[in-house]
Coordinates of C-alpha atoms in Angstrom, one line a residue:
M1 CA 12.1 -41.9 -14.9
I2 CA 11.6 -38.3 -13.7
K3 CA 14.6 -37.0 -11.8
V4 CA 13.8 -34.8 -8.8
I5 CA 15.9 -32.9 -6.2
I6 CA 14.5 -31.5 -2.9
I7 CA 16.1 -28.4 -1.5
E8 CA 14.7 -28.2 2.0
D9 CA 16.3 -27.8 5.5
E10 CA 13.5 -29.3 7.5
I11 CA 13.5 -33.2 7.7
P12 CA 9.7 -33.5 8.3
A13 CA 9.0 -31.4 5.2
R14 CA 11.5 -33.5 3.1
N15 CA 9.8 -36.7 4.3
K16 CA 6.4 -35.3 3.4
L17 CA 7.5 -34.5 -0.1
K18 CA 9.2 -37.9 -0.6
R19 CA 6.0 -39.6 0.6
F20 CA 3.8 -37.6 -1.9
L21 CA 6.3 -38.4 -4.7
S22 CA 6.3 -42.1 -3.9
E23 CA 2.5 -42.2 -4.2
L24 CA 2.5 -40.8 -7.8
E25 CA 1.7 -43.0 -10.8
H26 CA 4.8 -41.8 -12.7
P27 CA 8.2 -43.3 -11.8
V28 CA 10.2 -40.7 -9.8
K29 CA 13.7 -40.7 -8.5
V30 CA 14.9 -38.3 -5.8
I31 CA 18.5 -37.9 -6.8
A32 CA 19.5 -35.4 -4.0
E33 CA 18.2 -33.9 -0.8
I34 CA 19.9 -30.6 0.0
D35 CA 19.6 -28.3 2.9
T36 CA 22.0 -25.4 2.2
I37 CA 22.6 -22.8 -0.5
E38 CA 26.2 -23.7 -0.9
S39 CA 25.5 -27.4 -1.4
A40 CA 22.7 -26.7 -3.9
I41 CA 24.9 -24.4 -6.0
D42 CA 27.6 -27.1 -6.1
F43 CA 25.1 -29.8 -7.1
L44 CA 23.3 -27.8 -9.8
K45 CA 26.4 -26.7 -11.5
N46 CA 27.3 -30.3 -12.3
S47 CA 23.9 -32.0 -12.6
T48 CA 20.7 -31.8 -14.5
V49 CA 17.3 -32.7 -13.2
D50 CA 13.7 -32.6 -14.5
V51 CA 12.1 -30.6 -11.6
I52 CA 13.2 -29.0 -8.3
F53 CA 11.2 -28.8 -5.1
S54 CA 12.7 -25.8 -3.3
D55 CA 12.0 -24.3 0.1
I56 CA 13.0 -20.6 0.2
E57 CA 14.3 -19.9 3.8
L58 CA 17.3 -22.3 4.2
L59 CA 19.8 -22.9 6.9
D60 CA 22.3 -20.4 5.4
G61 CA 20.0 -17.9 3.8
N62 CA 17.5 -17.3 1.0
A63 CA 17.2 -19.9 -1.7
F64 CA 17.0 -17.2 -4.5
E65 CA 20.7 -16.9 -4.0
I66 CA 21.0 -20.3 -5.7
Y67 CA 19.0 -19.3 -8.8
D68 CA 21.0 -16.0 -9.0
Q69 CA 24.2 -18.0 -9.3
V70 CA 23.2 -21.0 -11.3
S71 CA 21.4 -21.1 -14.6
I72 CA 18.4 -23.4 -14.1
A73 CA 16.7 -25.0 -17.2
C74 CA 14.1 -27.1 -15.3
P75 CA 10.9 -25.9 -13.6
I76 CA 10.9 -25.2 -9.9
I77 CA 8.0 -25.9 -7.5
F78 CA 8.5 -23.7 -4.4
T79 CA 7.5 -24.8 -1.0
T80 CA 7.4 -22.3 1.8
A81 CA 5.6 -21.1 4.9
Y82 CA 5.6 -17.5 3.8
D83 CA 3.6 -15.9 1.0
Q84 CA 5.7 -12.7 0.5
F85 CA 8.1 -14.5 -1.9
W86 CA 5.7 -15.4 -4.7
M87 CA 6.8 -12.6 -7.0
N88 CA 10.5 -13.7 -6.8
A89 CA 9.4 -17.3 -7.3
F90 CA 7.8 -16.7 -10.6
E91 CA 10.9 -14.8 -11.8
S92 CA 13.1 -17.8 -11.1
N93 CA 11.6 -20.6 -13.2
G94 CA 8.8 -21.1 -10.7
I95 CA 5.7 -22.8 -11.9
E96 CA 4.0 -23.3 -8.6
Y97 CA 4.1 -21.9 -5.1
L98 CA 3.0 -24.4 -2.4
L99 CA 2.3 -22.6 0.9
K100 CA 3.0 -24.8 3.9
P101 CA 1.3 -26.8 5.2
F102 CA -0.1 -27.9 1.8
T103 CA -2.3 -31.0 1.2
Q104 CA -1.7 -33.9 -1.1
D105 CA -4.3 -32.6 -3.4
R106 CA -2.6 -29.3 -3.7
F107 CA 0.7 -31.1 -4.3
K108 CA -0.9 -33.1 -7.1
K109 CA -2.1 -30.0 -8.8
A110 CA 1.4 -28.6 -8.8
W111 CA 2.7 -31.9 -10.1
N112 CA 0.1 -32.1 -12.9
K113 CA 1.1 -28.6 -14.0
F114 CA 4.8 -29.8 -14.2
L115 CA 3.7 -32.8 -16.3
L116 CA 1.7 -30.6 -18.6
L117 CA 4.6 -28.3 -19.2
K118 CA 6.9 -31.3 -19.7
K119 CA 4.7 -32.6 -22.5
S120 CA 4.2 -29.2 -24.1
D121 CA 6.1 -27.5 -26.9
P122 CA 8.9 -25.3 -25.4
V123 CA 7.5 -22.1 -27.1
E124 CA 4.1 -22.9 -25.6
N125 CA 5.7 -23.3 -22.2
E126 CA 7.4 -19.9 -22.4
I127 CA 4.1 -18.2 -23.3
L128 CA 2.3 -20.0 -20.4
M129 CA 4.9 -19.0 -17.9
K130 CA 4.8 -15.4 -19.0
L131 CA 1.0 -15.3 -18.7
Q132 CA 1.3 -16.9 -15.3
K133 CA 3.7 -14.2 -14.2
M134 CA 1.4 -11.5 -15.5
L135 CA -1.5 -12.9 -13.6
H136 CA 0.5 -12.9 -10.3
N137 CA 1.7 -9.4 -11.0
N138 CA -1.9 -8.3 -11.1
Q139 CA -2.9 -9.7 -7.7
P140 CA -4.1 -7.2 -5.1
E141 CA -1.4 -5.7 -3.0
K142 CA -0.9 -7.3 0.4
N143 CA -1.6 -5.3 3.5
Y144 CA 1.5 -5.3 5.7
K145 CA 1.7 -4.8 9.5
Q146 CA 1.6 -1.1 10.5
R147 CA 2.4 -1.4 14.2
F148 CA 3.6 -4.0 16.8
T149 CA 2.6 -4.7 20.3
V150 CA 5.3 -4.2 22.9
S151 CA 5.4 -5.9 26.3
S152 CA 6.5 -4.0 29.4
H153 CA 6.2 -4.2 33.2
Q154 CA 3.5 -1.6 33.1
G155 CA 1.5 -3.4 30.5
M156 CA 1.5 -3.2 26.7
Y157 CA 1.9 -0.4 24.3
F158 CA 2.4 0.0 20.5
I159 CA 5.2 1.0 18.2
N160 CA 4.6 2.0 14.5
T161 CA 6.5 -0.1 12.0
E162 CA 7.8 3.0 10.2
D163 CA 9.6 4.0 13.5
I164 CA 11.5 0.7 13.8
A165 CA 15.1 0.7 12.5
F166 CA 15.6 -3.0 12.8
F167 CA 14.4 -6.2 14.5
E168 CA 16.7 -8.4 16.6
A169 CA 16.4 -11.9 17.9
D170 CA 18.4 -12.7 21.0
E171 CA 18.1 -16.2 22.5
G172 CA 14.6 -16.7 21.3
I173 CA 13.4 -13.2 22.3
V174 CA 12.6 -10.6 19.6
F175 CA 13.2 -6.9 20.0
A176 CA 12.3 -3.9 17.9
I177 CA 15.0 -1.2 18.0
D178 CA 13.6 2.2 17.2
T179 CA 15.4 5.1 15.5
F180 CA 16.7 6.4 18.9
G181 CA 18.4 3.1 19.6
K182 CA 15.8 2.0 22.2
K183 CA 14.9 -1.7 22.5
H184 CA 11.2 -2.8 22.7
L185 CA 10.3 -6.4 23.6
L186 CA 7.8 -7.8 21.1
S187 CA 5.0 -10.2 21.7
E188 CA 5.4 -11.9 18.3
S189 CA 7.1 -15.3 18.7
T190 CA 9.9 -15.4 16.2
L191 CA 11.8 -13.3 13.7
K192 CA 10.4 -15.4 10.9
D193 CA 6.9 -14.7 12.1
I194 CA 7.7 -10.9 12.0
E195 CA 9.4 -11.2 8.6
S196 CA 6.2 -12.7 7.1
L197 CA 4.2 -9.6 8.2
L198 CA 6.5 -7.0 6.6
D199 CA 7.0 -5.6 3.1
P200 CA 10.0 -7.3 1.6
S201 CA 10.8 -4.2 -0.4
V202 CA 11.3 -2.3 2.8
F203 CA 12.6 -4.9 5.3
F204 CA 15.5 -7.4 4.7
R205 CA 16.9 -10.3 6.8
I206 CA 20.6 -9.6 6.8
N207 CA 21.5 -12.6 8.9
R208 CA 19.8 -15.2 11.2
S209 CA 19.1 -12.7 13.9
E210 CA 18.6 -9.2 12.4
L211 CA 16.0 -7.7 10.0
V212 CA 16.6 -4.1 8.9
Q213 CA 14.4 -1.4 7.5
K214 CA 15.7 0.2 4.3
H215 CA 14.6 3.8 5.1
H216 CA 16.8 3.8 8.3
V217 CA 20.0 2.5 6.7
V218 CA 22.4 5.4 7.1
R219 CA 25.7 4.0 5.8
I220 CA 27.2 0.8 4.4
E221 CA 30.9 -0.2 4.7
R222 CA 32.9 -3.2 3.7
Y223 CA 33.4 -5.5 6.6
N224 CA 35.4 -8.3 4.9
K225 CA 35.5 -10.0 1.6
N226 CA 32.0 -11.5 1.9
A227 CA 30.1 -9.2 4.3
V228 CA 29.2 -5.5 4.8
A229 CA 28.8 -3.5 8.0
I230 CA 25.6 -1.5 8.2
Q231 CA 25.0 1.7 10.3
M232 CA 21.4 2.2 11.3
K233 CA 19.8 5.4 12.3
G234 CA 20.1 6.1 16.1
Y235 CA 22.2 3.0 16.7
K236 CA 25.9 3.2 17.5
S237 CA 27.1 -0.4 16.7
H238 CA 27.2 -1.7 13.2
L239 CA 25.2 -4.7 12.0
I240 CA 27.0 -7.3 9.9
T241 CA 25.4 -9.2 7.0
S242 CA 25.9 -12.9 6.7
Q243 CA 28.0 -14.3 3.9
A244 CA 24.9 -15.9 2.3
N245 CA 22.8 -12.8 2.4
T246 CA 25.4 -10.1 1.4
S247 CA 24.9 -10.1 -2.4
A248 CA 21.1 -10.2 -2.1
F249 CA 21.3 -7.3 0.4
R250 CA 23.4 -5.2 -2.0
R251 CA 20.8 -5.7 -4.7
W252 CA 17.9 -5.0 -2.4
I253 CA 19.3 -1.8 -0.9
E254 CA 19.8 -0.3 -4.4
E255 CA 16.3 -1.0 -5.6

């Protein structure tokens, strides 16, 4: 019996994975369904599994927080709607990167890779995973969004990405705040949509509603035990990191 856990915060996505797993020829048991980083860390510290299916953007932050805090021995098949995390995925025991919405055929290819690794010699597995990482490292660089469309009463205009200090979501509406502190109403629908268009080495999601640009971070101060306050260029108020994202932010800002 192959033991599986699913780390996913969207119920339809979990149900889809369970359906695909139930239709496999091999006997599979889903021993846990987890939707937060904290729960995943608690579970994995005390349990062993054969394979993990893991989303990346969870309710309380980025799933790579889990794999930074817990030593994982089994393969991970990542499932996500965003393609900018593939490099991190293959540095965290990732063997496949399923981009949502994926088909059953694509799921089976990922599963077959897991079965192949399961049967192989551990030394061969390590070599295969290193080669896979090298291949992904050699992929062509992605072209990130250079400017955004802004809506106004007079019509539409554009703001260059390099001039944006941070993005802010407020009651479903997304604004770009420039380096003078001025807000610009964007036509893009959600902060997640915008995040998928940006270079993750330059922009970071510090909490559920704010996405900052590294080049315009002026100062960082301790806010409390698990969060920091960030001063952005041209903006008087401080931005506060979420507890789940603070440690990842500290690593990112120093890279």
